[in-house]
Short mmCIF file of C-alpha atoms in Angstrom, two decimals:
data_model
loop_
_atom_site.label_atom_id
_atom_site.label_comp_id
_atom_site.label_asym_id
_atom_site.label_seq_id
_atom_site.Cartn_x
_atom_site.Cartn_y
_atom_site.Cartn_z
CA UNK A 107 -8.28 10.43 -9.12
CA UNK A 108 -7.24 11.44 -5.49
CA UNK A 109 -5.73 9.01 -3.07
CA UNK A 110 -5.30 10.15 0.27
CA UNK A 111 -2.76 8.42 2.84
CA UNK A 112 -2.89 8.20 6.69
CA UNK A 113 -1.74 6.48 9.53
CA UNK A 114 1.76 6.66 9.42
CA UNK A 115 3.73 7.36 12.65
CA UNK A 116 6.41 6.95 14.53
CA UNK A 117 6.29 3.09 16.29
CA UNK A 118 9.52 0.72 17.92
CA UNK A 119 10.50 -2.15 16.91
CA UNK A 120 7.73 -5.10 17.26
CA UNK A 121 4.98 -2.61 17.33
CA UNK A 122 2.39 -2.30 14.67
CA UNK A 123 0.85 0.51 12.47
CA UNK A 124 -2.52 0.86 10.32
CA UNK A 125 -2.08 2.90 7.09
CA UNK A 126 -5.70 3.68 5.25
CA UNK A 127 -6.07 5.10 1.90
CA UNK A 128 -9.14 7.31 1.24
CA UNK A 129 -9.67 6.81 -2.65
CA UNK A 130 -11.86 9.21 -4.83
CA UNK A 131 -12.72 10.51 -8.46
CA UNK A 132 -13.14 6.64 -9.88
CA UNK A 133 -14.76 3.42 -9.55
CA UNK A 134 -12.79 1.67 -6.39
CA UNK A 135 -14.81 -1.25 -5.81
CA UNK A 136 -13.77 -2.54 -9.31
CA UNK A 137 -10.15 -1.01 -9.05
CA UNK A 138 -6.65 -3.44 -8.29
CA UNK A 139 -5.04 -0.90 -5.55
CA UNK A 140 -1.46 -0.80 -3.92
CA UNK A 141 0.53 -0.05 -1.64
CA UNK A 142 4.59 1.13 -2.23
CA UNK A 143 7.31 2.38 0.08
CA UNK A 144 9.97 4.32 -0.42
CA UNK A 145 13.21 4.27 2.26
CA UNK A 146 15.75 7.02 1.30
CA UNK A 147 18.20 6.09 -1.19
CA UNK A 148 16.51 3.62 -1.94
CA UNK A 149 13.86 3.18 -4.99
CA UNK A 150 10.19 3.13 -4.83
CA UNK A 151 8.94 -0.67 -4.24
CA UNK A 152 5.80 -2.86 -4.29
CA UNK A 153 4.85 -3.29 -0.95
CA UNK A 154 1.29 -4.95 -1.50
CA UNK A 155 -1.62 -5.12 -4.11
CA UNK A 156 -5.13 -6.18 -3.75
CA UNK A 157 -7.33 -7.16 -6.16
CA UNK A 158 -10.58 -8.81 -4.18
CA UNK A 159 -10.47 -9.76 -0.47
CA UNK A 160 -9.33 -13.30 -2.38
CA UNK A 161 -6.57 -12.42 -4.67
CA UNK A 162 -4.00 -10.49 -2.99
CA UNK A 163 -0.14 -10.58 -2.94
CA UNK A 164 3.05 -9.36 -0.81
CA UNK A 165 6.42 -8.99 -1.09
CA UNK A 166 8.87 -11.82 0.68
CA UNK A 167 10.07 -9.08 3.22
CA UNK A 168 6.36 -8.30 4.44
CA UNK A 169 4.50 -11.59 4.28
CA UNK A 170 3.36 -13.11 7.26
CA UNK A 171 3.86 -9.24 9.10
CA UNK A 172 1.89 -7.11 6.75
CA UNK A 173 -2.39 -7.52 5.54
CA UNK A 174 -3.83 -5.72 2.57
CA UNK A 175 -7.60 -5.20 3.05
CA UNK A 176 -10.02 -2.76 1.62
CA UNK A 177 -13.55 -1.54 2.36
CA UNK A 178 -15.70 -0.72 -1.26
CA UNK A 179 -18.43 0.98 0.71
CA UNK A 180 -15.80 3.21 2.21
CA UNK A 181 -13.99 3.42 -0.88
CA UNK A 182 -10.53 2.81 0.99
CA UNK A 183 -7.61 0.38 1.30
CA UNK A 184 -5.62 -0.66 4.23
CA UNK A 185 -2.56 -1.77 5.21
CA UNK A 186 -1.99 -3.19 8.61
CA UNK A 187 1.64 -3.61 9.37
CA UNK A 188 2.21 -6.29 12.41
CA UNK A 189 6.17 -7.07 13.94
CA UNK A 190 7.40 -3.94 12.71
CA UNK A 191 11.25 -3.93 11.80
CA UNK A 192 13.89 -0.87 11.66
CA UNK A 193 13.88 -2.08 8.09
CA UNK A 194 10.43 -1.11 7.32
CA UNK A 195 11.69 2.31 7.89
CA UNK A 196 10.00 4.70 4.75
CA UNK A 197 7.52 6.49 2.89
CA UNK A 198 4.50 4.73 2.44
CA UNK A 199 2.62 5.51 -1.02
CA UNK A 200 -0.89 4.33 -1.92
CA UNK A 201 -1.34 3.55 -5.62
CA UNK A 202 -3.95 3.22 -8.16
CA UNK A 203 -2.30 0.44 -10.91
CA UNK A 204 -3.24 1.25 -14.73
CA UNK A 205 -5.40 -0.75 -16.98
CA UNK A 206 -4.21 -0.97 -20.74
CA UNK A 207 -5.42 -3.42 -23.14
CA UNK A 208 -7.24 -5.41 -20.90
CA UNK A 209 -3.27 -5.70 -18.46
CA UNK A 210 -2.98 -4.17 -15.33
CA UNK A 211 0.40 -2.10 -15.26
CA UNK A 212 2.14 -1.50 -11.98
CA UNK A 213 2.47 1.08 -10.48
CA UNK A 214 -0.02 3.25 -12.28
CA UNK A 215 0.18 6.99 -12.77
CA UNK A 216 -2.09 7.97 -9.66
CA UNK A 217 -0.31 8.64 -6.22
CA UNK A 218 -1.05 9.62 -3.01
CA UNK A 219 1.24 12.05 -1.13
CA UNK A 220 2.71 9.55 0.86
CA UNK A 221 2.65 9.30 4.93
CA UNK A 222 5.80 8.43 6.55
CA UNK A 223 6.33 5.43 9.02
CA UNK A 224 9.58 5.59 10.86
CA UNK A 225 9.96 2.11 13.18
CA UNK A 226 12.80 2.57 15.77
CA UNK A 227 13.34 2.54 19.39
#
């Protein structure tokens, strides 16, 4: 598995940001993917998953801002970050969630290197 982040940047406040995820080394189309962030001090957390274009889900703090998307044929994920805030301020991981027994298990074992987005004016 290889997961390959990009995108990231520096952007001010109220500006916007499109993070892709080149996956690689499984089968994506029928794979849940995520996205975390990590701000310093601060622990890793679950910024978006997708499962189809249909089932999808955000945390509170992004919803309405931030839209999880991917592309099968291009094997790749996206996250498009809208009304950026200071707060948004981090590390950006893409992940690959586990499948065990028939569950999904978040976050999975497979990570990208990361690709920092730093929102401030």
């Amino acid at each position: 598995v290889r997961l390959v982040e990009s995108g990231g940047g520096l952007v001010q406040p109220g500006g916007s940001l499109r993070l892709s995820c080149a996956a690689s080394g499984f089968t994506f189309s029928s794979a849940a993917m995520a996205w975390y962030r990590q701000a310093p001090g601060n622990q890793r957390e679950l910024v978006a998953y997708i499962f189809t274009p249909e089932i999808k889900k955000y945390t509170d703090s992004v919803r309405g801002r931030f839209t999880i998307s991917r592309d099968n044929a291009k094997s790749t994920v996206y996250l498009q970050m809208n009304s950026l805030k200071t707060e948004d301020t981090a590390i950006y991981y893409c992940n690959k969630p586990s499948v065990r027994q028939g569950t999904y298990h978040f976050p999975g074992d497979d990570w990208g290197q990361g690709t920092q987005v730093t929102v401030s004016s």
